[in-house]
Amino acid sequence: MLLPVNPPLPGGTAPARRDPAWRGRVFWTLAALVLLWPMLVLTEFKPWLLLEPDALRPTLRFLGDFFPPKLDGEFLAMVARETWRTVAIATAGLTLALLLAIPLALLSVRVLSISALTGPMAFLPSVVRQLVRWLLIVLRSVPELIWALVFVRVVGLGPTAGVLAIALTFAGMLGKVYAEILDSGESHATSSLLRNGSGRLQAFLYALLPQNAAELTSYTVYRWECAIRSSAVLGFVGAGGLGQQMDASMKMFNGSEVATMLLVFMALVWLADRISAWLRRGLA
């Protein structure tokens, strides 16, 4: 038995055939297009230029060189060595970032403030909290590429510049997000411990951290994945790692080498995703 397309409502009234909110949806869609168009004009966004013969021929020739990827033993040994260096840069940079981000995040978390338990936060803790938040803004406002260019001038070419660049930028990102995660979580247990004489560190370790461990871990592993990608980009400015080798291969238009290194990056991202899922299951 076929049901009617628009069955009547219980009161006998036929349902509306048109979305009652269609005017608002159309209005905001058109408003978004009106706002987006000047931005596209300002950025000189012209994707049709990719289809011009002068651009299309070398692009297709370069992409055609991707197949098959280069898989000879000597090259793979070099890729493995540089991949390990890239992962080391990302891991060392993120470790230094954590050493900065964790204390800064704890200083900027409102839920750990004892003076805020009974009302507005006291003046001095409020000033310290705001200064820490401004410091986190400064750290994450400067892209890691800019920090890398600065440190290349200071310490010279090599992985050290990449490690320091990732450490500073990612400290600002991690500190901000950590503070927001901790502040937005359930605070009843933390407040109870603080009201009963517990110290801030004890309240964090026994109440705040267990409730938010899975989310904090997931974001940390995601940032490690981002650090791996960033370390590859920093290689283009002389910070070492797989990115520096990719820069050399791209300048020589050696697509097969580039394809092999791109596959390695995909494998690293997949590995980070698996590690994150495994850690979340362990903390669930």
Coordinates of C-alpha atoms in Angstrom, one line a residue, residues 67-177:
F67 CA 54.0 7.4 -11.4
P68 CA 55.7 5.2 -10.5
P69 CA 57.2 6.5 -7.2
K70 CA 60.9 6.2 -6.8
L71 CA 61.6 3.0 -4.8
D72 CA 65.3 2.2 -5.2
G73 CA 67.1 1.1 -2.1
E74 CA 69.5 4.1 -1.7
F75 CA 66.7 6.6 -2.1
L76 CA 64.4 4.8 0.4
A77 CA 67.2 4.7 2.9
M78 CA 67.7 8.4 2.6
V79 CA 63.9 9.0 2.9
A80 CA 63.8 6.8 6.0
R81 CA 66.6 8.8 7.6
E82 CA 65.0 12.1 6.8
T83 CA 61.6 10.9 7.9
W84 CA 63.0 9.9 11.3
R85 CA 64.6 13.4 11.5
T86 CA 61.3 15.0 10.7
V87 CA 59.5 13.0 13.3
A88 CA 62.3 13.9 15.8
I89 CA 62.0 17.6 15.0
A90 CA 58.2 17.5 15.5
T91 CA 58.4 15.4 18.7
A92 CA 61.2 17.5 20.3
G93 CA 59.4 20.7 19.4
L94 CA 56.1 19.5 20.8
T95 CA 57.8 18.4 24.0
L96 CA 59.3 21.8 24.5
A97 CA 55.9 23.3 23.7
L98 CA 54.3 21.2 26.4
L99 CA 56.8 22.3 28.9
L100 CA 55.7 25.9 28.2
A101 CA 52.0 25.3 27.5
I102 CA 51.0 23.3 30.6
P103 CA 52.1 25.8 33.3
L104 CA 50.8 28.7 31.2
A105 CA 47.5 26.9 30.8
L106 CA 47.2 26.2 34.5
L107 CA 47.9 29.8 35.3
S108 CA 45.1 31.0 32.9
V109 CA 42.4 28.5 34.0
R110 CA 39.7 30.2 36.0
V111 CA 38.3 27.1 37.6
L112 CA 41.5 26.6 39.6
S113 CA 41.3 30.1 41.1
I114 CA 40.5 30.0 44.8
S115 CA 39.5 33.6 44.9
A116 CA 36.9 33.0 42.1
L117 CA 35.1 30.4 44.2
T118 CA 32.9 33.0 46.0
G119 CA 32.7 35.7 43.4
P120 CA 34.8 37.8 41.0
M121 CA 38.5 36.8 40.8
A122 CA 40.9 38.9 43.0
F123 CA 42.8 41.7 41.3
L124 CA 46.3 40.2 41.3
P125 CA 45.3 36.7 40.0
S126 CA 43.1 38.4 37.4
V127 CA 46.0 40.5 36.2
V128 CA 48.3 37.4 36.1
R129 CA 45.7 35.4 34.2
Q130 CA 45.3 38.2 31.6
L131 CA 49.1 38.6 31.2
V132 CA 49.4 34.9 30.6
R133 CA 46.6 34.9 28.0
W134 CA 48.3 37.8 26.2
L135 CA 51.6 35.8 26.2
L136 CA 49.8 32.9 24.6
I137 CA 48.4 35.2 22.0
V138 CA 51.8 36.5 21.1
L139 CA 53.3 33.0 20.9
R140 CA 50.6 31.7 18.5
S141 CA 50.3 34.9 16.5
V142 CA 53.7 34.5 15.0
P143 CA 53.7 31.6 12.5
E144 CA 56.3 28.8 12.9
L145 CA 57.7 29.7 9.5
I146 CA 58.6 33.2 10.7
W147 CA 60.1 31.8 13.9
A148 CA 62.1 29.4 11.8
L149 CA 63.5 32.2 9.6
V150 CA 64.5 34.1 12.8
F151 CA 66.2 31.0 14.4
V152 CA 68.0 30.1 11.1
R153 CA 69.7 33.5 11.4
V154 CA 70.6 32.9 15.0
V155 CA 71.6 29.2 15.2
G156 CA 72.1 28.5 11.5
L157 CA 70.6 25.9 9.2
G158 CA 69.5 22.6 10.6
P159 CA 66.9 21.0 12.9
T160 CA 67.5 23.2 15.9
A161 CA 65.7 26.1 14.2
G162 CA 62.8 23.9 13.4
V163 CA 62.5 22.6 16.9
L164 CA 62.5 26.0 18.5
A165 CA 60.0 27.4 15.9
I166 CA 57.5 24.6 16.6
A167 CA 58.0 24.9 20.3
L168 CA 57.1 28.6 20.5
T169 CA 54.1 28.6 18.1
F170 CA 52.7 25.3 19.4
A171 CA 53.1 26.4 23.0
G172 CA 50.7 29.3 22.3
M173 CA 48.2 27.0 20.6
L174 CA 48.3 24.2 23.2
G175 CA 48.1 26.6 26.1
K176 CA 45.1 28.3 24.8
V177 CA 43.2 25.1 23.9

